PDB file of C-alpha atoms in Angstrom:
ATOM      1  CA  MET A   1     -15.878 -73.894 -32.266  1.00  0.00           C
ATOM      2  CA  ALA A   2     -15.098 -70.226 -31.541  1.00  0.00           C
ATOM      3  CA  LEU A   3     -15.603 -69.365 -35.215  1.00  0.00           C
ATOM      4  CA  VAL A   4     -19.091 -70.913 -35.218  1.00  0.00           C
ATOM      5  CA  ALA A   5     -19.991 -69.136 -31.974  1.00  0.00           C
ATOM      6  CA  GLU A   6     -18.813 -65.779 -33.342  1.00  0.00           C
ATOM      7  CA  ALA A   7     -20.739 -66.286 -36.587  1.00  0.00           C
ATOM      8  CA  SER A   8     -23.878 -67.178 -34.611  1.00  0.00           C
ATOM      9  CA  ARG A   9     -23.481 -64.095 -32.401  1.00  0.00           C
ATOM     10  CA  ALA A  10     -22.964 -61.825 -35.422  1.00  0.00           C
ATOM     11  CA  TRP A  11     -26.008 -63.280 -37.179  1.00  0.00           C
ATOM     12  CA  ALA A  12     -28.204 -62.884 -34.071  1.00  0.00           C
ATOM     13  CA  THR A  13     -27.042 -59.280 -33.630  1.00  0.00           C
ATOM     14  CA  LEU A  14     -27.806 -58.496 -37.270  1.00  0.00           C
ATOM     15  CA  MET A  15     -31.287 -60.031 -37.027  1.00  0.00           C
ATOM     16  CA  LEU A  16     -32.030 -58.075 -33.838  1.00  0.00           C
ATOM     17  CA  GLU A  17     -30.883 -54.799 -35.424  1.00  0.00           C
ATOM     18  CA  ARG A  18     -33.042 -55.450 -38.505  1.00  0.00           C
ATOM     19  CA  SER A  19     -36.041 -56.179 -36.310  1.00  0.00           C
ATOM     20  CA  VAL A  20     -35.566 -52.952 -34.337  1.00  0.00           C
ATOM     21  CA  ARG A  21     -35.183 -50.880 -37.528  1.00  0.00           C
ATOM     22  CA  HIS A  22     -38.313 -52.495 -38.982  1.00  0.00           C
ATOM     23  CA  ARG A  23     -40.336 -51.665 -35.839  1.00  0.00           C
ATOM     24  CA  GLU A  24     -39.023 -48.084 -35.847  1.00  0.00           C
ATOM     25  CA  ARG A  25     -39.958 -47.607 -39.524  1.00  0.00           C
ATOM     26  CA  ALA A  26     -43.397 -49.117 -38.963  1.00  0.00           C
ATOM     27  CA  LEU A  27     -44.037 -46.846 -35.966  1.00  0.00           C
ATOM     28  CA  PHE A  28     -42.852 -43.806 -37.956  1.00  0.00           C
ATOM     29  CA  GLU A  29     -45.340 -44.686 -40.731  1.00  0.00           C
ATOM     30  CA  VAL A  30     -48.198 -45.131 -38.225  1.00  0.00           C
ATOM     31  CA  VAL A  31     -47.537 -41.674 -36.780  1.00  0.00           C
ATOM     32  CA  LYS A  32     -47.175 -40.120 -40.238  1.00  0.00           C
ATOM     33  CA  ASP A  33     -50.486 -41.648 -41.332  1.00  0.00           C
ATOM     34  CA  LYS A  34     -52.302 -40.368 -38.225  1.00  0.00           C
ATOM     35  CA  LEU A  35     -50.956 -36.861 -38.722  1.00  0.00           C
ATOM     36  CA  GLU A  36     -51.765 -36.780 -42.435  1.00  0.00           C
ATOM     37  CA  ARG A  37     -55.330 -37.914 -41.722  1.00  0.00           C
ATOM     38  CA  ALA A  38     -55.769 -35.178 -39.102  1.00  0.00           C
ATOM     39  CA  TYR A  39     -54.089 -32.413 -41.113  1.00  0.00           C
ATOM     40  CA  SER A  40     -53.494 -31.807 -44.791  1.00  0.00           C
ATOM     41  CA  SER A  41     -50.267 -33.409 -46.007  1.00  0.00           C
ATOM     42  CA  PRO A  42     -48.483 -30.098 -46.716  1.00  0.00           C
ATOM     43  CA  MET A  43     -48.890 -29.164 -43.035  1.00  0.00           C
ATOM     44  CA  VAL A  44     -47.060 -32.333 -41.909  1.00  0.00           C
ATOM     45  CA  GLN A  45     -43.283 -32.240 -42.269  1.00  0.00           C
ATOM     46  CA  PRO A  46     -41.105 -35.219 -41.326  1.00  0.00           C
ATOM     47  CA  LYS A  47     -37.719 -34.566 -39.731  1.00  0.00           C
ATOM     48  CA  VAL A  48     -37.954 -30.907 -38.710  1.00  0.00           C
ATOM     49  CA  ALA A  49     -35.137 -28.971 -37.032  1.00  0.00           C
ATOM     50  CA  VAL A  50     -35.964 -26.447 -34.295  1.00  0.00           C
ATOM     51  CA  LEU A  51     -33.817 -24.106 -32.205  1.00  0.00           C
ATOM     52  CA  GLY A  52     -34.132 -24.274 -28.450  1.00  0.00           C
ATOM     53  CA  ALA A  53     -33.619 -21.429 -25.974  1.00  0.00           C
ATOM     54  CA  SER A  54     -29.964 -22.457 -25.650  1.00  0.00           C
ATOM     55  CA  SER A  55     -29.527 -21.937 -29.422  1.00  0.00           C
ATOM     56  CA  SER A  56     -29.011 -25.684 -29.811  1.00  0.00           C
ATOM     57  CA  GLN A  57     -30.762 -27.208 -32.801  1.00  0.00           C
ATOM     58  CA  TYR A  58     -32.912 -30.288 -32.249  1.00  0.00           C
ATOM     59  CA  ASP A  59     -34.407 -32.675 -34.785  1.00  0.00           C
ATOM     60  CA  PHE A  60     -37.969 -33.889 -34.263  1.00  0.00           C
ATOM     61  CA  ASP A  61     -39.648 -36.752 -36.098  1.00  0.00           C
ATOM     62  CA  PHE A  62     -42.521 -34.538 -37.287  1.00  0.00           C
ATOM     63  CA  GLY A  63     -43.577 -30.934 -37.265  1.00  0.00           C
ATOM     64  CA  VAL A  64     -47.074 -29.734 -38.112  1.00  0.00           C
ATOM     65  CA  LYS A  65     -47.505 -26.107 -39.195  1.00  0.00           C
ATOM     66  CA  LEU A  66     -50.649 -24.894 -37.466  1.00  0.00           C
ATOM     67  CA  SER A  67     -52.885 -22.153 -38.841  1.00  0.00           C
ATOM     68  CA  ASP A  68     -51.847 -19.660 -36.146  1.00  0.00           C
ATOM     69  CA  GLY A  69     -48.138 -19.947 -37.005  1.00  0.00           C
ATOM     70  CA  ARG A  70     -47.180 -22.346 -34.232  1.00  0.00           C
ATOM     71  CA  ILE A  71     -45.510 -25.663 -34.974  1.00  0.00           C
ATOM     72  CA  ALA A  72     -46.668 -28.817 -33.205  1.00  0.00           C
ATOM     73  CA  LEU A  73     -43.657 -31.068 -32.610  1.00  0.00           C
ATOM     74  CA  PHE A  74     -43.914 -34.866 -32.478  1.00  0.00           C
ATOM     75  CA  GLU A  75     -41.135 -37.157 -31.297  1.00  0.00           C
ATOM     76  CA  ILE A  76     -41.244 -40.959 -31.113  1.00  0.00           C
ATOM     77  CA  ILE A  77     -39.559 -42.046 -27.892  1.00  0.00           C
ATOM     78  CA  SER A  78     -38.564 -45.439 -26.516  1.00  0.00           C
ATOM     79  CA  PRO A  79     -38.575 -46.231 -22.788  1.00  0.00           C
ATOM     80  CA  ALA A  80     -34.781 -46.686 -22.822  1.00  0.00           C
ATOM     81  CA  PRO A  81     -33.228 -44.237 -20.325  1.00  0.00           C
ATOM     82  CA  PRO A  82     -30.971 -42.511 -22.917  1.00  0.00           C
ATOM     83  CA  SER A  83     -33.989 -41.916 -25.182  1.00  0.00           C
ATOM     84  CA  VAL A  84     -36.029 -40.456 -22.311  1.00  0.00           C
ATOM     85  CA  ALA A  85     -33.149 -38.258 -21.125  1.00  0.00           C
ATOM     86  CA  PHE A  86     -32.460 -36.806 -24.564  1.00  0.00           C
ATOM     87  CA  ALA A  87     -36.167 -36.271 -25.288  1.00  0.00           C
ATOM     88  CA  HIS A  88     -36.553 -34.446 -21.970  1.00  0.00           C
ATOM     89  CA  THR A  89     -33.559 -32.235 -22.768  1.00  0.00           C
ATOM     90  CA  LYS A  90     -34.750 -31.220 -26.217  1.00  0.00           C
ATOM     91  CA  PHE A  91     -38.412 -30.771 -25.262  1.00  0.00           C
ATOM     92  CA  SER A  92     -37.347 -28.685 -22.259  1.00  0.00           C
ATOM     93  CA  ASP A  93     -35.075 -26.438 -24.311  1.00  0.00           C
ATOM     94  CA  VAL A  94     -37.695 -25.929 -27.028  1.00  0.00           C
ATOM     95  CA  GLN A  95     -40.359 -25.292 -24.365  1.00  0.00           C
ATOM     96  CA  ARG A  96     -38.266 -22.395 -23.052  1.00  0.00           C
ATOM     97  CA  ALA A  97     -37.890 -20.967 -26.577  1.00  0.00           C
ATOM     98  CA  GLN A  98     -41.455 -21.585 -27.802  1.00  0.00           C
ATOM     99  CA  PRO A  99     -43.725 -22.139 -24.783  1.00  0.00           C
ATOM    100  CA  ASP A 100     -46.923 -22.042 -26.878  1.00  0.00           C
ATOM    101  CA  TRP A 101     -45.903 -24.748 -29.334  1.00  0.00           C
ATOM    102  CA  PRO A 102     -47.523 -28.148 -28.717  1.00  0.00           C
ATOM    103  CA  ARG A 103     -44.893 -30.776 -27.854  1.00  0.00           C
ATOM    104  CA  GLU A 104     -46.053 -34.359 -28.343  1.00  0.00           C
ATOM    105  CA  ALA A 105     -44.184 -37.443 -27.158  1.00  0.00           C
ATOM    106  CA  VAL A 106     -45.275 -40.579 -29.028  1.00  0.00           C
ATOM    107  CA  VAL A 107     -44.681 -44.001 -27.491  1.00  0.00           C
ATOM    108  CA  GLU A 108     -45.281 -47.459 -28.862  1.00  0.00           C
ATOM    109  CA  ASN A 109     -46.926 -48.948 -25.778  1.00  0.00           C
ATOM    110  CA  LEU A 110     -47.654 -47.082 -22.533  1.00  0.00           C
ATOM    111  CA  ASN A 111     -47.553 -50.363 -20.586  1.00  0.00           C
ATOM    112  CA  ASP A 112     -43.816 -50.654 -21.339  1.00  0.00           C
ATOM    113  CA  TRP A 113     -43.085 -47.364 -19.595  1.00  0.00           C
ATOM    114  CA  PRO A 114     -42.057 -46.863 -15.973  1.00  0.00           C
ATOM    115  CA  ALA A 115     -44.252 -44.280 -14.222  1.00  0.00           C
ATOM    116  CA  GLU A 116     -41.264 -42.097 -13.362  1.00  0.00           C
ATOM    117  CA  ALA A 117     -40.216 -41.845 -17.040  1.00  0.00           C
ATOM    118  CA  LEU A 118     -43.752 -40.838 -18.052  1.00  0.00           C
ATOM    119  CA  ALA A 119     -43.834 -38.266 -15.248  1.00  0.00           C
ATOM    120  CA  LEU A 120     -40.533 -36.826 -16.445  1.00  0.00           C
ATOM    121  CA  LEU A 121     -41.783 -36.478 -20.026  1.00  0.00           C
ATOM    122  CA  SER A 122     -45.082 -35.010 -18.849  1.00  0.00           C
ATOM    123  CA  GLN A 123     -43.165 -32.094 -17.336  1.00  0.00           C
ATOM    124  CA  VAL A 124     -42.007 -30.878 -20.765  1.00  0.00           C
ATOM    125  CA  THR A 125     -44.649 -32.132 -23.217  1.00  0.00           C
ATOM    126  CA  SER A 126     -48.247 -31.296 -24.016  1.00  0.00           C
ATOM    127  CA  HIS A 127     -49.134 -34.999 -24.260  1.00  0.00           C
ATOM    128  CA  VAL A 128     -47.591 -38.437 -24.114  1.00  0.00           C
ATOM    129  CA  ARG A 129     -49.502 -40.343 -26.791  1.00  0.00           C
ATOM    130  CA  PRO A 130     -49.534 -44.063 -27.465  1.00  0.00           C
ATOM    131  CA  ALA A 131     -49.169 -44.607 -31.207  1.00  0.00           C
ATOM    132  CA  SER A 132     -51.958 -47.191 -31.206  1.00  0.00           C
ATOM    133  CA  ALA A 133     -54.581 -44.872 -29.664  1.00  0.00           C
ATOM    134  CA  GLU A 134     -57.013 -42.660 -31.544  1.00  0.00           C
ATOM    135  CA  TRP A 135     -55.752 -39.085 -31.677  1.00  0.00           C
ATOM    136  CA  LYS A 136     -59.120 -37.364 -31.900  1.00  0.00           C
ATOM    137  CA  ASP A 137     -57.941 -34.160 -30.211  1.00  0.00           C
ATOM    138  CA  LEU A 138     -55.293 -33.298 -32.830  1.00  0.00           C
ATOM    139  CA  PRO A 139     -57.494 -31.006 -34.932  1.00  0.00           C
ATOM    140  CA  LEU A 140     -58.174 -28.931 -31.799  1.00  0.00           C
ATOM    141  CA  MET A 141     -54.535 -27.872 -31.783  1.00  0.00           C
ATOM    142  CA  ALA A 142     -55.093 -26.021 -35.052  1.00  0.00           C
ATOM    143  CA  ALA A 143     -57.778 -23.753 -33.561  1.00  0.00           C
TER     144      ALA A 143
END
């Protein structure tokens, strides 16, 4: 009996992990597509590393090289408290190093987010963007 229960638990865990990875990949592709439609593909770089004011290096999901030399940073964030805390830390540190760089938090669904988590991210980002929304203001960042 215990063997069957353990096998069932392991299978359910595996299926849940696969589902989460699939959703993360799909969301990454949605964001990539939006950025590549707004900017030319060479301007959009997945997985960029940036130094913060503390000299710590942070990885962001996307960086967009803007015409004025700035880099717009995009990070996909979940409403899980560890994700919010780490995103706040890295956006805050980069904000101190590069205050003029746009910092964009991307979320899957704003309705899943507690107001206090959104308020926390809003302190250190230029925008909190739902992935499903139209991002019509992106080209303005290149001006």
